[in-house]
mmCIF file of C-alpha atoms in Angstrom:
data_model
loop_
_atom_site.group_PDB
_atom_site.id
_atom_site.type_symbol
_atom_site.label_atom_id
_atom_site.label_comp_id
_atom_site.label_asym_id
_atom_site.label_seq_id
_atom_site.Cartn_x
_atom_site.Cartn_y
_atom_site.Cartn_z
ATOM 1 C CA UNK A 144 -7.284 -27.303 -4.625
ATOM 2 C CA UNK A 145 -10.852 -27.990 -5.757
ATOM 3 C CA UNK A 146 -12.064 -27.412 -2.184
ATOM 4 C CA UNK A 147 -10.375 -23.983 -2.146
ATOM 5 C CA UNK A 148 -11.938 -23.058 -5.503
ATOM 6 C CA UNK A 149 -15.395 -24.010 -4.245
ATOM 7 C CA UNK A 150 -14.737 -22.086 -1.019
ATOM 8 C CA UNK A 151 -13.867 -18.979 -3.074
ATOM 9 C CA UNK A 152 -17.034 -19.333 -5.131
ATOM 10 C CA UNK A 153 -19.168 -19.835 -2.028
ATOM 11 C CA UNK A 154 -17.543 -16.814 -0.358
ATOM 12 C CA UNK A 155 -18.580 -14.659 -3.315
ATOM 13 C CA UNK A 156 -22.112 -16.043 -3.116
ATOM 14 C CA UNK A 157 -22.268 -15.218 0.608
ATOM 15 C CA UNK A 158 -20.740 -11.744 0.300
ATOM 16 C CA UNK A 159 -22.441 -10.453 -2.850
ATOM 17 C CA UNK A 160 -26.248 -10.464 -2.993
ATOM 18 C CA UNK A 161 -26.054 -10.010 -6.784
ATOM 19 C CA UNK A 162 -24.244 -13.346 -7.220
ATOM 20 C CA UNK A 163 -26.717 -15.990 -8.352
ATOM 21 C CA UNK A 164 -24.706 -19.202 -8.693
ATOM 22 C CA UNK A 165 -21.201 -20.672 -8.742
ATOM 23 C CA UNK A 166 -20.995 -20.795 -12.526
ATOM 24 C CA UNK A 167 -21.794 -17.108 -12.861
ATOM 25 C CA UNK A 168 -19.198 -16.222 -10.227
ATOM 26 C CA UNK A 169 -16.563 -18.472 -11.797
ATOM 27 C CA UNK A 170 -17.061 -16.951 -15.235
ATOM 28 C CA UNK A 171 -17.694 -13.278 -14.478
ATOM 29 C CA UNK A 172 -16.127 -12.155 -11.185
ATOM 30 C CA UNK A 173 -12.724 -10.495 -11.705
ATOM 31 C CA UNK A 174 -12.093 -10.402 -7.944
ATOM 32 C CA UNK A 175 -12.290 -14.177 -7.832
ATOM 33 C CA UNK A 176 -10.121 -14.467 -10.951
ATOM 34 C CA UNK A 177 -7.534 -12.163 -9.347
ATOM 35 C CA UNK A 178 -7.426 -14.289 -6.186
ATOM 36 C CA UNK A 179 -6.974 -17.457 -8.215
ATOM 37 C CA UNK A 180 -4.241 -15.756 -10.237
ATOM 38 C CA UNK A 181 -2.584 -14.526 -7.049
ATOM 39 C CA UNK A 182 -2.499 -18.062 -5.657
ATOM 40 C CA UNK A 183 -0.709 -19.343 -8.742
ATOM 41 C CA UNK A 184 1.752 -16.425 -8.711
ATOM 42 C CA UNK A 185 2.340 -16.834 -4.964
ATOM 43 C CA UNK A 186 3.027 -20.554 -5.467
ATOM 44 C CA UNK A 187 5.676 -19.657 -8.052
ATOM 45 C CA UNK A 188 7.086 -16.851 -5.852
ATOM 46 C CA UNK A 189 7.514 -19.123 -2.816
ATOM 47 C CA UNK A 190 9.358 -21.693 -4.944
ATOM 48 C CA UNK A 191 11.886 -19.143 -6.194
ATOM 49 C CA UNK A 192 10.412 -18.475 -9.650
ATOM 50 C CA UNK A 193 10.102 -14.785 -8.850
ATOM 51 C CA UNK A 194 10.369 -13.405 -12.389
ATOM 52 C CA UNK A 195 7.810 -15.877 -13.693
ATOM 53 C CA UNK A 196 5.546 -15.037 -10.736
ATOM 54 C CA UNK A 197 5.785 -11.297 -11.510
ATOM 55 C CA UNK A 198 5.100 -11.854 -15.207
ATOM 56 C CA UNK A 199 2.063 -13.970 -14.418
ATOM 57 C CA UNK A 200 0.805 -11.472 -11.788
ATOM 58 C CA UNK A 201 1.157 -8.700 -14.379
ATOM 59 C CA UNK A 202 -0.950 -10.672 -16.826
ATOM 60 C CA UNK A 203 -3.606 -11.184 -14.137
ATOM 61 C CA UNK A 204 -3.567 -7.434 -13.428
ATOM 62 C CA UNK A 205 -4.086 -6.705 -17.118
ATOM 63 C CA UNK A 206 -6.983 -9.156 -17.289
ATOM 64 C CA UNK A 207 -8.736 -8.103 -14.060
ATOM 65 C CA UNK A 208 -7.666 -4.553 -13.168
ATOM 66 C CA UNK A 209 -6.556 -5.901 -9.775
ATOM 67 C CA UNK A 210 -2.893 -5.920 -8.785
ATOM 68 C CA UNK A 211 -1.792 -8.339 -6.085
ATOM 69 C CA UNK A 212 1.936 -8.737 -5.628
ATOM 70 C CA UNK A 213 2.871 -12.444 -5.600
ATOM 71 C CA UNK A 214 4.840 -11.939 -2.377
ATOM 72 C CA UNK A 215 1.793 -10.795 -0.398
ATOM 73 C CA UNK A 216 0.220 -13.227 2.057
ATOM 74 C CA UNK A 217 -3.543 -13.608 1.800
ATOM 75 C CA UNK A 218 -5.776 -15.757 3.962
ATOM 76 C CA UNK A 219 -8.853 -17.799 3.169
ATOM 77 C CA UNK A 220 -12.282 -16.565 2.113
ATOM 78 C CA UNK A 221 -10.848 -13.262 0.895
ATOM 79 C CA UNK A 222 -13.310 -11.428 -1.348
ATOM 80 C CA UNK A 223 -12.767 -8.449 -3.620
ATOM 81 C CA UNK A 224 -16.053 -6.893 -4.747
ATOM 82 C CA UNK A 225 -16.047 -4.662 -7.852
ATOM 83 C CA UNK A 226 -12.273 -5.040 -7.813
ATOM 84 C CA UNK A 227 -11.056 -2.550 -10.418
ATOM 85 C CA UNK A 228 -8.109 -0.552 -9.131
ATOM 86 C CA UNK A 229 -7.272 -2.705 -6.106
ATOM 87 C CA UNK A 230 -3.543 -2.780 -5.274
ATOM 88 C CA UNK A 231 -2.000 -5.073 -2.653
ATOM 89 C CA UNK A 232 1.721 -4.648 -2.039
ATOM 90 C CA UNK A 233 4.494 -7.189 -1.626
ATOM 91 C CA UNK A 234 4.724 -7.326 2.165
ATOM 92 C CA UNK A 235 0.995 -6.985 2.854
ATOM 93 C CA UNK A 236 -0.592 -9.647 5.042
ATOM 94 C CA UNK A 237 -4.350 -10.174 4.793
ATOM 95 C CA UNK A 238 -6.193 -12.396 7.258
ATOM 96 C CA UNK A 239 -9.161 -14.706 6.771
ATOM 97 C CA UNK A 240 -12.697 -13.567 5.902
ATOM 98 C CA UNK A 241 -11.579 -10.129 4.684
ATOM 99 C CA UNK A 242 -13.660 -8.167 2.184
ATOM 100 C CA UNK A 243 -12.452 -5.200 0.205
ATOM 101 C CA UNK A 244 -14.151 -3.069 -2.413
ATOM 102 C CA UNK A 245 -12.850 -1.423 -5.577
ATOM 103 C CA UNK A 246 -9.990 1.054 -5.675
ATOM 104 C CA UNK A 247 -8.509 -0.028 -2.321
ATOM 105 C CA UNK A 248 -4.755 0.260 -1.839
ATOM 106 C CA UNK A 249 -2.757 -1.696 0.717
ATOM 107 C CA UNK A 250 0.444 0.189 0.021
ATOM 108 C CA UNK A 251 3.784 1.325 1.360
ATOM 109 C CA UNK A 252 4.910 4.702 2.669
ATOM 110 C CA UNK A 253 8.636 4.106 2.285
ATOM 111 C CA UNK A 254 11.185 2.452 0.042
ATOM 112 C CA UNK A 255 12.818 0.580 2.922
ATOM 113 C CA UNK A 256 13.561 -3.109 2.659
ATOM 114 C CA UNK A 257 11.518 -5.338 4.923
ATOM 115 C CA UNK A 258 7.919 -5.027 6.072
ATOM 116 C CA UNK A 259 6.438 -1.860 4.574
ATOM 117 C CA UNK A 260 2.809 -2.767 3.795
ATOM 118 C CA UNK A 261 -0.205 -3.229 6.101
ATOM 119 C CA UNK A 262 -1.247 -6.257 8.089
ATOM 120 C CA UNK A 263 -5.012 -6.736 7.930
ATOM 121 C CA UNK A 264 -6.623 -8.871 10.636
ATOM 122 C CA UNK A 265 -9.434 -11.389 10.198
ATOM 123 C CA UNK A 266 -13.010 -10.321 9.374
ATOM 124 C CA UNK A 267 -12.040 -6.812 8.262
ATOM 125 C CA UNK A 268 -14.072 -4.826 5.719
ATOM 126 C CA UNK A 269 -12.364 -2.066 3.731
ATOM 127 C CA UNK A 270 -14.614 0.291 1.770
ATOM 128 C CA UNK A 271 -14.164 1.573 -1.769
ATOM 129 C CA UNK A 272 -11.332 4.009 -2.365
ATOM 130 C CA UNK A 273 -9.730 3.459 1.027
ATOM 131 C CA UNK A 274 -5.965 3.632 1.387
ATOM 132 C CA UNK A 275 -4.176 1.678 4.111
ATOM 133 C CA UNK A 276 -0.548 2.731 3.948
ATOM 134 C CA UNK A 277 2.647 1.660 5.649
ATOM 135 C CA UNK A 278 3.545 -1.021 8.150
ATOM 136 C CA UNK A 279 0.328 -0.632 10.130
ATOM 137 C CA UNK A 280 -1.990 -3.213 11.650
ATOM 138 C CA UNK A 281 -5.758 -3.222 11.199
ATOM 139 C CA UNK A 282 -7.242 -5.297 14.007
ATOM 140 C CA UNK A 283 -9.713 -8.146 13.712
ATOM 141 C CA UNK A 284 -13.253 -7.092 12.914
ATOM 142 C CA UNK A 285 -12.369 -3.487 12.067
ATOM 143 C CA UNK A 286 -14.309 -1.649 9.364
ATOM 144 C CA UNK A 287 -12.717 1.063 7.284
ATOM 145 C CA UNK A 288 -15.190 3.270 5.450
ATOM 146 C CA UNK A 289 -14.928 4.353 1.832
ATOM 147 C CA UNK A 290 -12.253 6.913 0.951
ATOM 148 C CA UNK A 291 -10.519 6.681 4.337
ATOM 149 C CA UNK A 292 -6.765 7.079 4.553
ATOM 150 C CA UNK A 293 -5.240 4.946 7.299
ATOM 151 C CA UNK A 294 -1.616 5.523 8.286
ATOM 152 C CA UNK A 295 -1.734 4.334 11.910
ATOM 153 C CA UNK A 296 -2.803 1.117 13.618
ATOM 154 C CA UNK A 297 -6.538 0.458 13.941
ATOM 155 C CA UNK A 298 -7.769 -1.394 17.031
ATOM 156 C CA UNK A 299 -9.921 -4.515 16.826
ATOM 157 C CA UNK A 300 -13.628 -3.976 16.120
ATOM 158 C CA UNK A 301 -13.108 -0.274 15.380
ATOM 159 C CA UNK A 302 -15.010 1.635 12.708
ATOM 160 C CA UNK A 303 -12.885 4.154 10.808
ATOM 161 C CA UNK A 304 -14.821 6.896 9.038
ATOM 162 C CA UNK A 305 -13.335 8.976 6.216
ATOM 163 C CA UNK A 306 -14.024 12.164 8.176
ATOM 164 C CA UNK A 307 -11.669 10.843 10.886
ATOM 165 C CA UNK A 308 -8.908 9.964 8.471
ATOM 166 C CA UNK A 309 -6.400 12.468 9.783
ATOM 167 C CA UNK A 310 -6.966 11.575 13.425
ATOM 168 C CA UNK A 311 -6.469 7.800 13.302
#
């Protein structure tokens, strides 16, 4: 567990040029706090303590402004920069080395049971205000620009610009 905490702190230091040291990140970065809170809630969720997991996740959302459903699956070295307003839904899957900015939604487009949230590949960057909606896949290395709305699959190493949002 300590190795994962240090990895999270080091990821923030690598991804954010304003981050000066591990202590500063540990004490002042709500994106890191939200990830740590998610991991605890996800641990509870996977062991069948679903109500407790949701209560704890709600408390983390109140404290950080970042809502990550405890049922989501998130990989390693995930970084949320300026995280206020981030929402990650229950069936979302996020790969390793993913970075997202504030006000990003990984949300659903239906009320169906089953997989209804996006799958985000490894090494993806999602810009501020972007919405990735539905059971879509964003391929490895893709970059989604700020304020884009993605409702279809995005190929690996593709750049999605907000002006293209209706054609993707």
